Short mmCIF file of C-alpha atoms in Angstrom, two decimals:
data_model
loop_
_atom_site.label_atom_id
_atom_site.label_comp_id
_atom_site.label_asym_id
_atom_site.label_seq_id
_atom_site.Cartn_x
_atom_site.Cartn_y
_atom_site.Cartn_z
CA MET A 35 76.47 -0.46 27.59
CA VAL A 36 76.90 -0.04 31.30
CA ILE A 37 78.20 2.97 33.37
CA SER A 38 80.26 2.68 36.18
CA HIS A 39 78.64 3.22 39.67
CA ASP A 40 80.78 6.47 40.20
CA SER A 41 79.47 7.90 36.84
CA ALA A 42 82.99 8.37 35.67
CA ARG A 43 83.05 5.90 32.87
CA VAL A 44 80.69 4.28 30.29
CA ILE A 45 81.64 0.99 29.07
CA THR A 46 80.56 -0.11 25.31
CA SER A 47 80.56 -3.27 23.52
CA SER A 48 80.13 -4.25 19.62
CA ILE A 49 79.27 -7.13 17.33
CA ASP A 50 82.86 -6.79 16.17
CA GLY A 51 83.82 -8.48 19.65
CA THR A 52 85.56 -5.39 21.14
CA ILE A 53 84.84 -3.64 24.47
CA ILE A 54 85.76 0.20 25.03
CA ILE A 55 85.88 2.03 28.10
CA TRP A 56 85.27 5.81 27.84
CA ASP A 57 86.14 8.68 30.10
CA LEU A 58 82.83 10.53 30.56
CA GLU A 59 84.19 13.85 31.31
CA SER A 60 86.92 14.05 28.50
CA GLY A 61 85.33 11.43 26.04
CA ALA A 62 88.71 9.88 25.83
CA VAL A 63 89.27 6.12 25.28
CA VAL A 64 90.64 4.62 28.62
CA GLN A 65 90.82 0.99 27.32
CA GLU A 66 89.93 -1.06 24.44
CA TRP A 67 90.19 -4.79 23.78
CA LEU A 68 89.10 -7.91 21.83
CA ALA A 69 86.73 -9.73 24.15
CA HIS A 70 84.95 -12.29 22.06
CA ASP A 71 85.75 -13.75 18.56
CA SER A 72 82.65 -15.51 18.32
CA LEU A 73 80.06 -14.72 15.76
CA GLY A 74 77.87 -11.91 17.17
CA GLY A 75 80.44 -10.55 19.09
CA VAL A 76 79.72 -9.04 22.58
CA ILE A 77 75.98 -9.56 23.41
CA ASP A 78 75.69 -8.16 26.80
CA LEU A 79 77.59 -6.55 29.66
CA ALA A 80 77.39 -6.34 33.30
CA LEU A 81 79.31 -4.67 36.01
CA SER A 82 80.41 -5.55 39.51
CA LEU A 83 79.39 -3.60 42.58
CA ASP A 84 82.72 -1.92 42.87
CA SER A 85 83.06 -1.62 39.34
CA ARG A 86 86.54 -3.19 39.15
CA ARG A 87 85.10 -6.11 37.27
CA LEU A 88 83.25 -6.65 34.21
CA VAL A 89 81.39 -9.74 32.73
CA SER A 90 80.83 -10.10 29.04
CA ALA A 91 78.65 -12.39 27.00
CA GLY A 92 79.74 -13.79 23.66
CA GLY A 93 79.26 -16.92 22.14
CA ARG A 94 78.40 -19.71 24.61
CA THR A 95 80.95 -18.18 27.29
CA LEU A 96 81.05 -15.36 29.57
CA ALA A 97 84.40 -13.77 30.32
CA ILE A 98 85.29 -11.79 33.74
CA TRP A 99 87.53 -9.04 33.04
CA ALA A 100 89.48 -6.96 35.89
CA ILE A 101 89.28 -3.39 34.41
CA ASP A 102 90.87 -1.45 37.59
CA SER A 103 94.26 -1.17 35.85
CA ASP A 104 95.56 0.51 32.48
CA VAL A 105 95.09 -2.78 30.75
CA ALA A 106 91.91 -5.09 30.98
CA SER A 107 92.83 -8.46 31.75
CA GLN A 108 90.57 -11.54 32.06
CA ALA A 109 90.18 -12.82 35.45
CA GLY A 110 87.79 -15.89 35.09
CA ALA A 111 85.33 -17.49 32.76
CA LEU A 112 81.85 -18.77 33.16
CA GLU A 113 81.50 -21.94 31.27
CA GLY A 114 78.55 -24.39 30.98
CA HIS A 115 76.18 -23.15 28.60
CA THR A 116 75.98 -25.34 25.35
CA SER A 117 74.44 -22.43 23.23
CA ASP A 118 74.91 -18.77 22.63
CA VAL A 119 74.10 -16.82 25.77
CA LYS A 120 71.53 -13.94 25.29
CA THR A 121 72.04 -11.78 28.33
CA CYS A 122 73.67 -11.47 31.73
CA ALA A 123 73.46 -9.52 35.00
CA TRP A 124 75.52 -8.86 38.16
CA SER A 125 73.59 -8.72 41.48
CA PRO A 126 73.56 -5.53 43.33
CA ASP A 127 75.56 -6.80 46.27
CA GLY A 128 77.97 -8.35 44.00
CA THR A 129 77.62 -11.93 45.26
CA LEU A 130 75.98 -13.56 42.23
CA ILE A 131 76.09 -13.32 38.23
CA ALA A 132 73.16 -14.49 36.40
CA SER A 133 73.20 -15.49 32.50
CA ALA A 134 70.42 -16.82 30.13
CA SER A 135 71.13 -18.82 26.88
CA TRP A 136 69.65 -20.32 23.96
CA ASP A 137 70.35 -23.64 25.64
CA GLY A 138 67.05 -23.01 27.54
CA MET A 139 68.69 -22.49 31.06
CA VAL A 140 69.07 -19.45 33.42
CA ARG A 141 72.25 -20.10 35.51
CA VAL A 142 73.79 -18.56 38.42
CA TRP A 143 77.22 -18.15 39.22
CA ASP A 144 79.36 -17.07 42.70
CA GLY A 145 80.44 -13.54 42.01
CA ASP A 146 83.77 -14.44 43.30
CA SER A 147 84.83 -17.97 42.77
CA TYR A 148 82.75 -17.95 39.36
CA GLN A 149 81.42 -21.45 40.05
CA GLN A 150 78.01 -22.31 39.09
CA ARG A 151 75.60 -22.19 42.21
CA ASP A 152 72.05 -22.81 40.73
CA MET A 153 70.29 -23.11 37.26
CA VAL A 154 66.62 -23.38 36.30
CA SER A 155 64.95 -24.43 32.73
CA VAL A 156 63.35 -21.68 30.82
CA THR A 157 60.31 -22.38 28.69
CA PRO A 158 59.90 -21.27 25.84
CA LEU A 159 63.67 -20.62 25.38
CA SER A 160 63.22 -18.45 22.29
CA GLY A 161 60.95 -16.05 24.42
CA ILE A 162 63.60 -14.84 26.65
CA TYR A 163 64.11 -11.10 25.82
CA ARG A 164 67.50 -10.18 25.34
CA ARG A 165 69.05 -7.83 28.10
CA ASP A 166 66.08 -8.10 30.22
CA LEU A 167 67.53 -10.35 32.94
CA LYS A 168 67.53 -8.36 36.32
CA PHE A 169 68.17 -8.90 40.07
CA SER A 170 65.88 -7.14 42.61
CA PRO A 171 67.76 -4.46 44.86
CA ASP A 172 68.10 -6.94 47.65
CA ALA A 173 69.94 -9.06 45.25
CA ARG A 174 67.43 -12.06 46.50
CA CYS A 175 65.40 -12.46 43.20
CA LEU A 176 66.09 -12.51 39.75
CA ALA A 177 63.38 -11.82 36.91
CA TRP A 178 63.16 -11.99 33.10
CA MET A 179 60.40 -11.58 30.53
CA SER A 180 59.35 -14.29 27.91
CA TYR A 181 56.63 -14.51 25.34
CA PRO A 182 53.68 -15.54 25.78
CA GLN A 183 54.28 -16.48 29.54
CA GLY A 184 55.06 -12.99 30.80
CA CYS A 185 57.40 -12.04 33.88
CA HIS A 186 59.25 -14.71 35.59
CA VAL A 187 60.41 -14.17 39.19
CA TRP A 188 62.96 -16.84 40.72
CA THR A 189 64.76 -16.91 43.79
CA PRO A 190 67.87 -18.45 43.29
CA LEU A 191 69.65 -21.08 45.70
CA ALA A 192 66.26 -21.21 47.25
CA GLY A 193 65.13 -24.79 45.66
CA THR A 194 62.13 -23.23 44.24
CA GLN A 195 60.70 -22.89 40.75
CA PRO A 196 60.05 -19.20 39.21
CA ILE A 197 56.92 -17.54 39.78
CA VAL A 198 55.14 -16.55 36.60
CA LEU A 199 53.21 -13.13 36.21
CA PRO A 200 51.08 -13.57 33.08
CA PRO A 201 50.41 -10.62 31.00
CA HIS A 202 46.57 -11.13 30.93
CA PRO A 203 44.56 -13.72 32.91
CA ASP A 204 42.61 -14.87 29.60
CA ARG A 205 43.97 -13.34 26.50
CA ARG A 206 47.07 -14.86 24.66
CA ASP A 207 47.87 -11.70 22.37
CA VAL A 208 48.78 -9.60 25.38
CA ASP A 209 52.45 -9.08 25.87
CA THR A 210 54.91 -8.02 28.76
CA MET A 211 56.79 -5.10 27.61
CA ALA A 212 59.03 -4.33 30.65
CA PHE A 213 59.16 -4.66 34.34
CA SER A 214 60.77 -2.99 37.33
CA PHE A 215 61.19 -4.02 40.93
CA ASP A 216 60.54 -1.39 43.67
CA HIS A 217 63.22 -0.23 46.11
CA GLU A 218 62.25 -2.46 48.83
CA SER A 219 62.07 -5.55 46.49
CA ARG A 220 58.77 -6.40 47.96
CA ARG A 221 56.60 -5.36 44.66
CA ILE A 222 57.31 -5.74 41.00
CA ALA A 223 55.48 -3.69 38.25
CA THR A 224 55.00 -5.07 34.56
CA ALA A 225 53.90 -3.21 31.62
CA HIS A 226 51.86 -4.63 29.11
CA GLY A 227 50.11 -4.13 25.60
CA SER A 228 48.82 -5.76 22.41
CA ASN A 229 49.56 -5.37 18.82
CA ASP A 230 46.07 -4.02 18.22
CA SER A 231 46.68 -1.17 20.84
CA ASP A 232 43.73 -2.21 22.59
CA PRO A 233 43.34 0.18 25.77
CA ASP A 234 41.60 -2.27 27.86
CA VAL A 235 45.12 -4.54 28.19
CA SER A 236 47.41 -1.24 27.89
CA VAL A 237 48.06 -1.45 31.73
CA VAL A 238 50.55 -1.55 34.49
CA ARG A 239 50.30 -4.40 36.96
CA ILE A 240 51.55 -4.52 40.56
CA TRP A 241 52.59 -7.82 42.05
CA ASP A 242 53.89 -9.12 45.36
CA VAL A 243 57.40 -10.51 44.67
CA GLU A 244 57.16 -13.17 47.45
CA THR A 245 53.82 -14.68 46.47
CA GLY A 246 53.09 -13.73 43.09
CA ALA A 247 49.66 -12.19 44.08
CA PRO A 248 48.43 -9.33 42.04
CA LEU A 249 47.85 -6.10 44.07
CA ALA A 250 46.68 -3.37 41.51
CA VAL A 251 45.90 -2.66 37.92
CA LEU A 252 46.79 0.87 36.46
CA THR A 253 44.96 2.11 33.24
CA GLY A 254 45.04 5.01 31.45
CA HIS A 255 47.18 4.55 28.33
CA SER A 256 45.52 4.12 25.13
CA SER A 257 48.27 1.91 23.50
CA ARG A 258 51.03 -0.57 24.87
CA VAL A 259 53.00 0.54 27.80
CA SER A 260 56.46 0.33 26.73
CA THR A 261 58.52 1.29 29.38
CA ILE A 262 58.37 1.39 33.34
CA PRO A 263 61.20 2.88 35.69
CA ALA A 264 61.95 1.85 39.23
CA ILE A 265 58.64 2.09 41.34
CA HIS A 266 58.05 3.88 44.63
CA VAL A 267 54.95 1.96 46.16
#
């Protein structure tokens, strides 16, 4: 589910393959269409900066939809994944689209030409959490979570490999539950915990986005930290 940047509409998707655009004030259906007929329907959605285009993930493909008229029309397709797509994201400046798939790749596409610009192999593939692919506010970095590695921060188009931010320096049973960039895209916060609700590992860690250096550890929770909003540090 995504909300338009002017907060006027909400866009939802379903495992039946449909996408519905609703008017938030009246609750009326503005548009409805079948976007993907693959098993599993529509897995994820991402909206362009101007809210005029929508990317939907279903099966092995991503479809670009023009939604600024009375009837949605397909404006393009992102093809290249060899297995089902798990998640997608549109950069805040509108220039890039990212996707992650069961094929073990995170791919980055041009937001206007829809051509692939970059890709990186993800290990382990099965550990990419669904709907947790996010660009930094300045659109320069891309981050995602995986188990047991933790949070990965990558700078597409720079020719570099992702920086891995581990959930714990020693223990393998600690998981990364959530992450969030600060508004200046200089730091990233990661939330952690374990199945045994150990308060010693139920912490928030602050990292330098550029270097991956640890900056601070915030303690106080008695069980795993499950969410974290955008940070101001």
